[in-house]
Amino acid sequence: MNSFKEVSAALQIALTDLQAGGELQVVHQILEMKRGLNSKISFEQQKKTQQIKDQVATINELKGINIQEPTQKHAEVSNLVNQVSDLKKEAKSLLTERNALVEQLKSLTKEVNKNTTSKQSEQQKIEAACQLFHQITGVFWEDQEVGYVLSEEIAKPIKYSDSQSATDQLWEMIDM
């Protein structure tokens, strides 16, 4: 049962990473956790199924004996029946946890896809606005400090520290 708490903690860490922008890594980690969880559940189910079969065989063997058995034997059988019941409850609990984790994986995948689509759309809008600005003004920026203006006759670098400086340099170029 402890390992499922660890998986839950790892899932919480993955969610934090998703919010910080590591979407792809989160998806890979979640898929890896799902595979590990599935294999652990399968192993636990096989183990518990075998235990149940052994206990049922023991119970059937005890039922076949017609001699009155000591109280200790009855206590052992009763204990085995209780253990079988507990194992069934635990198996149901594990399946419920697994289903909850699968649902979380699906919702995280949807959220990652939504965020990726949103970021791509936002980037396209920014690029389109930048292109429109370049086309309208003819001013292009190489970086934050150096820009240039393209025309048929001149292409003069503009070094500016603020918008007023850049505007003054543009007016000088227009007056040329």
Short mmCIF file of N, CA and C in Angstrom, two decimals, residues 16 26-27 30 33 47 49 58 63 66 73 87 89 105-106 108 119 127-128 131 138 142 152 154 166 169:
data_model
loop_
_atom_site.label_atom_id
_atom_site.label_comp_id
_atom_site.label_asym_id
_atom_site.label_seq_id
_atom_site.Cartn_x
_atom_site.Cartn_y
_atom_site.Cartn_z
N THR A 16 3.29 19.57 -10.41
CA THR A 16 4.03 20.81 -10.17
C THR A 16 4.95 21.11 -11.35
N VAL A 26 6.51 15.37 -17.90
CA VAL A 26 5.42 14.93 -17.03
C VAL A 26 4.66 13.78 -17.66
N VAL A 27 4.35 13.91 -18.94
CA VAL A 27 3.60 12.86 -19.63
C VAL A 27 4.40 11.56 -19.61
N ILE A 30 4.33 10.08 -16.11
CA ILE A 30 3.02 9.53 -15.78
C ILE A 30 2.83 8.19 -16.48
N MET A 33 4.82 5.65 -14.63
CA MET A 33 4.16 5.28 -13.38
C MET A 33 2.99 4.34 -13.65
N LYS A 47 -0.53 -13.10 -7.03
CA LYS A 47 -0.10 -13.58 -5.72
C LYS A 47 -1.32 -13.85 -4.83
N THR A 49 -4.45 -14.29 -5.80
CA THR A 49 -5.26 -15.37 -6.36
C THR A 49 -4.70 -16.73 -5.93
N THR A 58 -7.24 -25.57 1.43
CA THR A 58 -7.11 -25.92 2.85
C THR A 58 -8.48 -26.04 3.51
N LYS A 63 -12.90 -29.37 5.56
CA LYS A 63 -14.31 -29.76 5.52
C LYS A 63 -14.45 -31.27 5.32
N ASN A 66 -14.13 -35.65 9.01
CA ASN A 66 -15.35 -35.81 9.79
C ASN A 66 -15.11 -35.75 11.29
N LYS A 73 -7.81 -25.32 15.27
CA LYS A 73 -8.01 -25.50 13.83
C LYS A 73 -9.14 -24.61 13.34
N LEU A 87 -8.17 -9.69 1.66
CA LEU A 87 -7.46 -9.64 0.37
C LEU A 87 -8.38 -9.18 -0.75
N LYS A 89 -10.98 -7.20 -0.40
CA LYS A 89 -11.19 -5.76 -0.19
C LYS A 89 -9.98 -4.97 -0.69
N LEU A 105 -4.41 10.60 -15.41
CA LEU A 105 -3.54 10.61 -16.58
C LEU A 105 -4.28 11.18 -17.78
N LYS A 106 -5.52 10.75 -17.98
CA LYS A 106 -6.30 11.25 -19.10
C LYS A 106 -6.52 12.75 -18.99
N LEU A 108 -4.69 14.92 -17.33
CA LEU A 108 -3.41 15.60 -17.52
C LEU A 108 -3.04 15.66 -19.00
N LYS A 119 -0.45 27.70 -26.42
CA LYS A 119 0.85 28.35 -26.59
C LYS A 119 1.20 28.51 -28.07
N GLU A 127 3.73 36.43 -33.73
CA GLU A 127 4.51 36.51 -34.96
C GLU A 127 3.77 37.29 -36.04
N ALA A 128 2.46 37.08 -36.14
CA ALA A 128 1.67 37.81 -37.13
C ALA A 128 1.65 39.30 -36.82
N GLN A 131 5.08 40.78 -37.73
CA GLN A 131 5.20 40.92 -39.19
C GLN A 131 4.41 42.11 -39.69
N GLY A 138 8.26 49.55 -41.51
CA GLY A 138 9.56 49.36 -42.15
C GLY A 138 10.68 49.29 -41.14
N GLU A 142 16.91 44.02 -34.54
CA GLU A 142 17.78 42.85 -34.49
C GLU A 142 17.80 42.30 -33.07
N GLU A 152 14.68 52.07 -50.12
CA GLU A 152 15.42 51.83 -51.35
C GLU A 152 16.78 52.50 -51.33
N ILE A 154 18.48 53.96 -48.38
CA ILE A 154 19.33 53.87 -47.19
C ILE A 154 18.95 52.67 -46.34
N ALA A 166 15.16 56.92 -30.74
CA ALA A 166 14.88 56.22 -32.00
C ALA A 166 14.06 57.09 -32.93
N GLN A 169 16.23 59.79 -34.54
CA GLN A 169 17.08 59.24 -35.60
C GLN A 169 16.27 58.94 -36.86
#
